[in-house]
CSV table of C-alpha atoms in Angstrom, one decimal:
chain,number,residue,atom,x,y,z
A,7,MET,CA,-46.8,-46.9,-60.2
A,8,ASN,CA,-48.6,-47.7,-55.9
A,9,ARG,CA,-51.5,-45.7,-55.3
A,10,ASN,CA,-49.7,-43.8,-53.0
A,11,THR,CA,-46.5,-42.5,-55.5
A,12,LYS,CA,-48.9,-41.1,-57.5
A,13,VAL,CA,-50.7,-38.9,-54.8
A,14,ALA,CA,-47.1,-37.9,-54.1
A,15,LEU,CA,-46.3,-36.9,-57.7
A,16,ILE,CA,-49.7,-35.5,-57.9
A,17,CYS,CA,-48.8,-33.2,-54.8
A,18,VAL,CA,-45.9,-32.5,-56.1
A,19,GLY,CA,-46.8,-30.8,-59.3
A,20,ALA,CA,-49.9,-29.2,-57.7
A,21,LEU,CA,-47.2,-27.4,-54.7
A,22,SER,CA,-45.2,-26.4,-57.9
A,23,LEU,CA,-48.0,-25.6,-60.2
A,24,MET,CA,-49.1,-23.5,-57.0
A,25,THR,CA,-45.1,-22.0,-56.5
A,26,GLY,CA,-44.7,-21.0,-59.8
A,27,ALA,CA,-48.4,-19.2,-60.0
A,28,ALA,CA,-47.5,-17.4,-56.8
A,29,PHE,CA,-43.6,-16.1,-58.2
A,30,ALA,CA,-45.9,-15.1,-61.4
A,31,ALA,CA,-49.0,-13.6,-60.4
A,32,VAL,CA,-46.6,-10.0,-59.0
A,33,PRO,CA,-45.2,-9.1,-63.1
A,34,LEU,CA,-48.1,-10.2,-64.6
A,35,TYR,CA,-50.5,-7.6,-62.5
A,36,GLN,CA,-47.4,-5.3,-63.3
A,37,LEU,CA,-48.0,-6.4,-66.9
A,38,PHE,CA,-51.8,-5.2,-66.7
A,39,CYS,CA,-50.8,-2.3,-64.8
A,40,GLN,CA,-48.9,-0.8,-67.1
A,41,VAL,CA,-51.1,-2.3,-70.3
A,42,THR,CA,-54.1,-0.6,-68.9
A,43,GLY,CA,-53.1,2.2,-66.2
A,44,PHE,CA,-55.3,0.6,-63.3
A,45,ASN,CA,-54.3,1.5,-60.7
A,46,GLY,CA,-52.7,4.6,-61.2
A,47,THR,CA,-49.9,2.2,-63.3
A,48,VAL,CA,-48.7,5.3,-66.2
A,49,MET,CA,-48.9,4.0,-70.0
A,50,ARG,CA,-46.6,4.2,-72.6
A,51,ALA,CA,-46.4,6.0,-75.4
A,52,ASP,CA,-44.7,5.7,-78.9
A,53,ALA,CA,-46.5,9.4,-80.4
A,54,ALA,CA,-47.5,12.7,-79.3
A,55,PRO,CA,-50.4,13.9,-79.2
A,56,ASP,CA,-51.4,17.1,-81.8
A,57,THR,CA,-52.8,18.6,-79.8
A,58,ILE,CA,-52.2,21.0,-76.9
A,59,LEU,CA,-54.4,22.7,-74.8
A,60,GLU,CA,-54.2,25.9,-72.3
A,61,ASP,CA,-55.1,23.7,-69.3
A,62,THR,CA,-52.2,23.2,-67.3
A,63,VAL,CA,-51.3,20.6,-64.9
A,64,ARG,CA,-47.8,20.4,-62.4
A,65,VAL,CA,-46.1,17.1,-62.4
A,66,ARG,CA,-44.6,15.9,-58.8
A,67,PHE,CA,-41.6,13.6,-59.4
A,68,ASP,CA,-40.5,11.2,-56.0
A,69,THR,CA,-37.9,9.0,-55.7
A,70,ASN,CA,-37.3,6.0,-53.5
A,71,VAL,CA,-34.7,3.1,-53.5
A,72,ARG,CA,-35.7,0.3,-51.2
A,73,GLY,CA,-32.6,-2.9,-51.2
A,74,LEU,CA,-30.1,-1.2,-53.3
A,75,PRO,CA,-26.6,1.2,-52.5
A,76,TRP,CA,-27.9,4.1,-54.4
A,77,ALA,CA,-28.4,8.3,-54.6
A,78,PHE,CA,-31.1,8.2,-56.7
A,79,GLU,CA,-32.9,12.3,-56.8
A,80,ALA,CA,-34.7,14.3,-59.9
A,81,GLU,CA,-33.2,17.3,-60.7
A,82,GLU,CA,-36.6,19.3,-60.6
A,83,THR,CA,-38.7,17.8,-57.8
A,84,ARG,CA,-42.1,19.8,-59.8
A,85,GLN,CA,-43.0,20.9,-63.9
A,86,THR,CA,-45.8,22.5,-64.3
A,87,VAL,CA,-47.0,21.4,-68.4
A,88,ARG,CA,-50.3,21.8,-70.5
A,89,ILE,CA,-51.9,18.6,-71.7
A,90,GLY,CA,-51.0,17.7,-74.4
A,91,ASP,CA,-47.2,18.7,-74.4
A,92,THR,CA,-43.9,16.7,-74.3
A,93,GLY,CA,-42.4,17.2,-71.0
A,94,ILE,CA,-39.0,16.2,-70.3
A,95,ALA,CA,-38.0,15.6,-66.9
A,96,TYR,CA,-34.1,14.5,-65.8
A,97,PHE,CA,-33.2,11.6,-63.1
A,98,ARG,CA,-28.8,11.1,-60.4
A,99,VAL,CA,-28.9,8.0,-59.5
A,100,THR,CA,-25.0,7.3,-57.7
A,101,ASN,CA,-24.2,4.1,-57.0
A,102,THR,CA,-22.0,3.9,-53.4
A,103,SER,CA,-21.4,0.6,-54.2
A,104,ASP,CA,-17.9,-0.8,-54.5
A,105,ARG,CA,-19.1,-2.9,-57.2
A,106,PRO,CA,-21.6,-3.0,-60.2
A,107,ILE,CA,-25.6,-2.9,-59.4
A,108,SER,CA,-28.6,-3.7,-61.2
A,109,GLY,CA,-32.1,-2.5,-60.7
A,110,THR,CA,-35.5,-1.6,-62.3
A,111,ALA,CA,-37.7,2.0,-61.6
A,112,ALA,CA,-41.2,0.6,-60.8
A,113,TYR,CA,-43.2,3.5,-60.9
A,114,ASN,CA,-47.1,5.1,-60.8
A,115,VAL,CA,-49.3,8.7,-60.9
A,116,VAL,CA,-51.5,10.2,-57.7
A,117,PRO,CA,-54.6,10.6,-57.9
A,118,GLU,CA,-54.8,7.1,-59.3
A,119,ARG,CA,-57.5,8.5,-61.8
A,120,ALA,CA,-54.5,11.0,-63.8
A,121,GLY,CA,-53.1,6.7,-64.8
A,122,PRO,CA,-54.6,6.8,-67.9
A,123,TYR,CA,-53.6,9.4,-69.0
A,124,PHE,CA,-49.6,10.7,-67.7
A,125,GLN,CA,-47.7,8.8,-71.2
A,126,LYS,CA,-44.3,7.9,-70.9
A,127,LEU,CA,-42.8,8.0,-74.6
A,128,GLN,CA,-38.7,7.7,-73.6
A,129,CYS,CA,-38.1,6.0,-70.0
A,130,PHE,CA,-35.1,4.2,-68.0
A,131,CYS,CA,-37.7,2.1,-66.3
A,132,PHE,CA,-38.4,0.5,-69.2
A,133,GLU,CA,-36.0,-1.6,-68.9
A,134,ALA,CA,-32.8,-2.7,-66.1
A,135,GLN,CA,-30.5,0.2,-65.9
A,136,THR,CA,-26.7,-1.1,-64.4
A,137,VAL,CA,-24.4,1.6,-62.7
A,138,GLN,CA,-20.7,0.4,-62.2
A,139,PRO,CA,-19.6,1.4,-58.4
A,140,GLY,CA,-19.0,5.4,-57.6
A,141,GLU,CA,-20.3,6.3,-60.6
A,142,THR,CA,-23.2,9.1,-60.4
A,143,VAL,CA,-25.1,8.6,-64.4
A,144,GLU,CA,-28.6,10.7,-65.4
A,145,PHE,CA,-31.7,9.9,-66.9
A,146,PRO,CA,-34.2,11.0,-68.9
A,147,ILE,CA,-37.7,10.6,-69.4
A,148,GLN,CA,-39.9,12.0,-71.5
A,149,TYR,CA,-43.5,13.1,-70.5
A,150,PHE,CA,-47.8,14.1,-72.1
A,151,VAL,CA,-50.5,14.6,-69.9
A,152,ALA,CA,-53.4,12.6,-72.5
A,153,PRO,CA,-55.8,15.6,-74.2
A,154,GLU,CA,-58.3,13.6,-73.8
A,155,MET,CA,-58.2,13.6,-69.5
A,156,ALA,CA,-59.8,17.7,-70.2
A,157,THR,CA,-63.1,15.6,-71.3
A,158,ASP,CA,-63.2,13.0,-68.9
A,159,ARG,CA,-66.0,13.6,-65.7
A,160,GLU,CA,-63.5,11.9,-63.0
A,161,ALA,CA,-60.4,13.1,-64.6
A,162,GLN,CA,-61.6,16.8,-65.0
A,163,GLY,CA,-60.1,19.2,-61.9
A,164,VAL,CA,-56.7,17.4,-62.3
A,165,GLN,CA,-54.2,19.3,-61.5
A,166,ASP,CA,-51.6,17.9,-59.4
A,167,ILE,CA,-50.7,15.0,-60.4
A,168,THR,CA,-47.3,13.3,-58.5
A,169,LEU,CA,-45.1,10.4,-61.2
A,170,SER,CA,-43.8,7.3,-57.6
A,171,TYR,CA,-40.8,6.4,-59.1
A,172,THR,CA,-38.9,3.1,-56.9
A,173,PHE,CA,-35.5,1.5,-57.6
A,174,TYR,CA,-35.8,-2.1,-56.7
A,175,PRO,CA,-32.7,-4.5,-57.4
A,176,THR,CA,-32.8,-6.4,-60.6
A,177,ASP,CA,-33.9,-10.2,-60.0
A,178,ARG,CA,-31.7,-12.0,-58.1
A,179,PHE,CA,-30.2,-14.0,-61.0
A,180,GLU,CA,-29.4,-11.6,-62.5
A,181,GLN,CA,-27.5,-9.3,-59.5
A,182,ARG,CA,-25.2,-12.2,-58.9
A,183,ALA,CA,-24.7,-12.0,-62.7
A,184,ALA,CA,-24.1,-8.4,-62.2
A,185,ILE,CA,-21.2,-8.8,-59.3
A,186,GLY,CA,-19.6,-11.6,-61.1
A,187,GLY,CA,-21.6,-14.4,-59.4
A,188,GLN,CA,-20.7,-13.7,-56.1
A,189,GLY,CA,-23.6,-15.3,-53.6
């Protein structure tokens, strides 16, 4: 193998590695945010807390769709819950197209300092959802605001939290498979 061929192979390898890293950056960043609560990302919990405080917070639900022929809305746009108590909210998704469509919901909370304390026990956003043509599906979430928020100096005084969801198409490969391999 001559020197030019080696240099070309090294360049192709480096380009492939950088391209792979670029595609992996977004999912790895999302995973980091979901594990740490960084940047207002909601945490996933295994169990509700034992302590329920008298203090309450108002939770507002924001729904968005990007690149999907879906109508997406919260049954209630607001709820008031006691800190530490479990809340349940319901969302409706309607596929307005003539084919099955799969989507994944990204989520975060505002203000960002509430992110580590707003935790979900159950959520449709934990995995991709497929909705059949013309079908309306109801999705619940079960959540709580951790009591530790009341003693965190940076989070003290938070009275309003907005939980925002945005449904995106799942990976294009999965999307093609869901509609019969077309495209």
